[in-house]
PDB file of C-alpha atoms in Angstrom:
ATOM      1  CA  MET A  21       0.098  -0.019  -0.162  1.00 52.00           C
ATOM      2  CA  ALA A  22       1.325   3.547  -1.124  1.00 53.00           C
ATOM      3  CA  GLN A  23       2.027   6.063   1.777  1.00 52.00           C
ATOM      4  CA  VAL A  24      -0.330   8.965   1.077  1.00 51.00           C
ATOM      5  CA  GLY A  25       1.360  11.751   3.069  1.00 50.00           C
ATOM      6  CA  LYS A  26       3.403  11.941   6.440  1.00 49.00           C
ATOM      7  CA  ARG A  27       1.476  14.138   9.548  1.00 49.00           C
ATOM      8  CA  GLY A  28       4.170  16.446  11.132  1.00 49.00           C
ATOM      9  CA  GLY A  29       5.313  20.076  11.755  1.00 51.00           C
ATOM     10  CA  ASN A  30       4.392  22.366   8.691  1.00 50.00           C
ATOM     11  CA  SER A  31       3.965  19.274   6.304  1.00 50.00           C
ATOM     12  CA  SER A  32       1.037  18.851   4.419  1.00 50.00           C
ATOM     13  CA  ARG A  33      -2.084  16.655   5.071  1.00 53.00           C
ATOM     14  CA  PRO A  34      -3.539  13.839   2.968  1.00 55.00           C
ATOM     15  CA  ILE A  35      -6.938  14.673   1.531  1.00 52.00           C
ATOM     16  CA  GLU A  36      -8.742  12.363  -0.535  1.00 53.00           C
ATOM     17  CA  GLY A  37      -7.818  11.297  -4.039  1.00 54.00           C
ATOM     18  CA  GLY A  38      -3.841  11.143  -2.912  1.00 54.00           C
ATOM     19  CA  ARG A  39      -3.494  15.077  -3.004  1.00 53.00           C
ATOM     20  CA  THR A  40      -2.156  16.829  -0.279  1.00 53.00           C
ATOM     21  CA  ALA A  41      -3.172  20.414   0.933  1.00 54.00           C
ATOM     22  CA  ARG A  42      -1.349  23.079   2.990  1.00 56.00           C
ATOM     23  CA  PRO A  43      -2.586  24.414   6.152  1.00 53.00           C
ATOM     24  CA  HIS A  44      -3.853  28.026   5.446  1.00 52.00           C
ATOM     25  CA  LYS A  45      -2.005  30.525   6.912  1.00 53.00           C
ATOM     26  CA  ASP A  46      -4.645  32.211   8.757  1.00 50.00           C
ATOM     27  CA  ALA A  47      -5.957  29.134  10.189  1.00 49.00           C
ATOM     28  CA  ARG A  48      -7.410  28.555  13.406  1.00 52.00           C
ATOM     29  CA  VAL A  49      -4.909  28.404  16.398  1.00 51.00           C
ATOM     30  CA  PRO A  50      -6.256  26.022  19.272  1.00 56.00           C
ATOM     31  CA  GLY A  51      -7.479  28.220  21.952  1.00 58.00           C
ATOM     32  CA  ARG A  52      -7.953  31.231  19.907  1.00 57.00           C
ATOM     33  CA  GLY A  53     -10.362  32.626  17.914  1.00 56.00           C
ATOM     34  CA  PRO A  54     -10.505  33.358  14.196  1.00 56.00           C
ATOM     35  CA  VAL A  55      -7.716  36.279  12.679  1.00 57.00           C
ATOM     36  CA  VAL A  56      -9.749  39.269  12.078  1.00 55.00           C
ATOM     37  CA  THR A  57      -8.665  41.862   9.889  1.00 59.00           C
ATOM     38  CA  ALA A  58     -10.038  45.034   8.218  1.00 60.00           C
ATOM     39  CA  SER A  59     -10.415  43.053   4.909  1.00 61.00           C
ATOM     40  CA  THR A  60     -12.071  40.546   7.166  1.00 59.00           C
ATOM     41  CA  GLU A  61     -14.618  42.868   8.752  1.00 63.00           C
ATOM     42  CA  ALA A  62     -15.861  44.006   5.301  1.00 62.00           C
ATOM     43  CA  LEU A  63     -16.157  40.721   3.910  1.00 58.00           C
ATOM     44  CA  THR A  64     -18.535  39.946   6.668  1.00 57.00           C
ATOM     45  CA  SER A  65     -20.447  43.095   6.397  1.00 57.00           C
ATOM     46  CA  LYS A  66     -21.158  42.157   2.826  1.00 61.00           C
ATOM     47  CA  LEU A  67     -22.032  38.612   3.785  1.00 65.00           C
ATOM     48  CA  GLU A  68     -25.093  40.053   5.697  1.00 64.00           C
ATOM     49  CA  PRO A  69     -28.155  38.237   4.994  1.00 66.00           C
ATOM     50  CA  ARG A  70     -30.113  39.021   2.159  1.00 64.00           C
ATOM     51  CA  LYS A  71     -34.129  39.800   2.371  1.00 70.00           C
ATOM     52  CA  GLY A  72     -35.595  38.745  -0.937  1.00 74.00           C
ATOM     53  CA  PRO A  73     -37.294  35.539  -2.589  1.00 76.00           C
ATOM     54  CA  VAL A  74     -36.598  32.227  -1.787  1.00 80.00           C
ATOM     55  CA  LYS A  75     -34.362  31.277  -4.558  1.00 84.00           C
ATOM     56  CA  VAL A  76     -33.730  27.526  -5.874  1.00 87.00           C
ATOM     57  CA  GLN A  77     -31.058  25.971  -7.841  1.00 90.00           C
ATOM     58  CA  LEU A  78     -32.109  24.792 -11.406  1.00 91.00           C
ATOM     59  CA  ASN A  79     -29.552  22.749 -13.392  1.00 92.00           C
ATOM     60  CA  THR A  80     -30.084  22.273 -17.241  1.00 93.00           C
ATOM     61  CA  TRP A  81     -28.423  21.825 -20.424  1.00 96.00           C
ATOM     62  CA  VAL A  82     -29.281  24.358 -23.401  1.00 95.00           C
ATOM     63  CA  LEU A  83     -27.696  24.156 -26.948  1.00 97.00           C
ATOM     64  CA  ALA A  84     -24.396  26.059 -27.389  1.00 97.00           C
ATOM     65  CA  SER A  85     -26.008  28.222 -29.720  1.00 98.00           C
ATOM     66  CA  THR A  86     -28.257  29.569 -26.622  1.00 96.00           C
ATOM     67  CA  GLU A  87     -25.682  29.852 -24.141  1.00 96.00           C
ATOM     68  CA  ALA A  88     -23.796  32.041 -26.552  1.00 97.00           C
ATOM     69  CA  ARG A  89     -26.722  34.313 -26.846  1.00 96.00           C
ATOM     70  CA  LEU A  90     -27.279  34.183 -22.973  1.00 95.00           C
ATOM     71  CA  LYS A  91     -23.392  35.081 -23.003  1.00 95.00           C
ATOM     72  CA  TRP A  92     -23.764  37.720 -25.129  1.00 95.00           C
ATOM     73  CA  LEU A  93     -26.841  39.478 -23.218  1.00 94.00           C
ATOM     74  CA  VAL A  94     -25.403  39.236 -19.891  1.00 94.00           C
ATOM     75  CA  ALA A  95     -21.969  40.916 -21.467  1.00 94.00           C
ATOM     76  CA  ASN A  96     -24.012  43.464 -23.264  1.00 95.00           C
ATOM     77  CA  GLN A  97     -26.791  44.266 -21.208  1.00 92.00           C
ATOM     78  CA  LYS A  98     -25.329  44.063 -17.793  1.00 84.00           C
ATOM     79  CA  PHE A  99     -28.115  41.280 -17.186  1.00 90.00           C
ATOM     80  CA  THR A 100     -27.425  38.409 -14.608  1.00 93.00           C
ATOM     81  CA  VAL A 101     -27.957  34.906 -15.947  1.00 94.00           C
ATOM     82  CA  THR A 102     -30.252  33.916 -13.219  1.00 92.00           C
ATOM     83  CA  SER A 103     -32.748  37.167 -14.084  1.00 92.00           C
ATOM     84  CA  VAL A 104     -32.440  36.588 -18.259  1.00 94.00           C
ATOM     85  CA  VAL A 105     -33.620  32.766 -16.909  1.00 94.00           C
ATOM     86  CA  ASP A 106     -36.114  33.399 -14.463  1.00 93.00           C
ATOM     87  CA  VAL A 107     -37.695  36.220 -16.686  1.00 94.00           C
ATOM     88  CA  ALA A 108     -37.909  33.834 -19.829  1.00 95.00           C
ATOM     89  CA  LEU A 109     -39.315  30.764 -17.577  1.00 95.00           C
ATOM     90  CA  GLN A 110     -42.307  33.133 -16.227  1.00 94.00           C
ATOM     91  CA  GLU A 111     -43.199  34.499 -19.802  1.00 96.00           C
ATOM     92  CA  LEU A 112     -43.563  30.892 -20.949  1.00 97.00           C
ATOM     93  CA  LEU A 113     -45.261  29.608 -17.655  1.00 96.00           C
ATOM     94  CA  ASP A 114     -47.984  32.801 -18.369  1.00 95.00           C
ATOM     95  CA  ARG A 115     -47.996  32.233 -21.658  1.00 97.00           C
ATOM     96  CA  TYR A 116     -49.475  28.602 -20.865  1.00 96.00           C
ATOM     97  CA  ASN A 117     -51.231  29.562 -17.922  1.00 94.00           C
ATOM     98  CA  VAL A 118     -49.639  28.064 -15.332  1.00 93.00           C
ATOM     99  CA  PRO A 119     -50.775  29.162 -12.163  1.00 93.00           C
ATOM    100  CA  SER A 120     -49.146  31.472  -9.896  1.00 91.00           C
ATOM    101  CA  ALA A 121     -47.008  30.203  -6.776  1.00 90.00           C
ATOM    102  CA  ASP A 122     -46.572  32.093  -3.467  1.00 87.00           C
ATOM    103  CA  PRO A 123     -43.425  32.836  -2.667  1.00 82.00           C
ATOM    104  CA  ASP A 124     -42.634  29.545  -0.477  1.00 81.00           C
ATOM    105  CA  GLY A 125     -42.919  28.012  -3.932  1.00 85.00           C
ATOM    106  CA  GLN A 126     -46.294  26.423  -3.331  1.00 89.00           C
ATOM    107  CA  ILE A 127     -49.070  26.588  -6.200  1.00 89.00           C
ATOM    108  CA  ARG A 128     -52.738  27.031  -4.970  1.00 81.00           C
ATOM    109  CA  GLU A 129     -54.867  24.934  -7.333  1.00 74.00           C
ATOM    110  CA  GLN A 130     -57.853  27.000  -8.419  1.00 66.00           C
TER     111      GLN A 130
END
């Protein structure tokens, strides 16, 4: 059986797949809290929870030509992929008279 790595001082620690990862320079030290810097505080303020509609992940495949057009729209019109896909799907669902859903994603049958 091959040896993946050794434990010790500043050596790398083995991780899945036989690769190694070096400890992060800002890693926690036992008995101490996380290292807080001005940049950490600025980042934390940006990570405040946003209030808005609930979103869920949607994975799908599209034609290469559709992706190219989507990338062009995002780059040239300052839209996001999420907003474009949401508007396009809403328009399609409205066209086919699919009932609306509440903010929690529940459709109340009419």
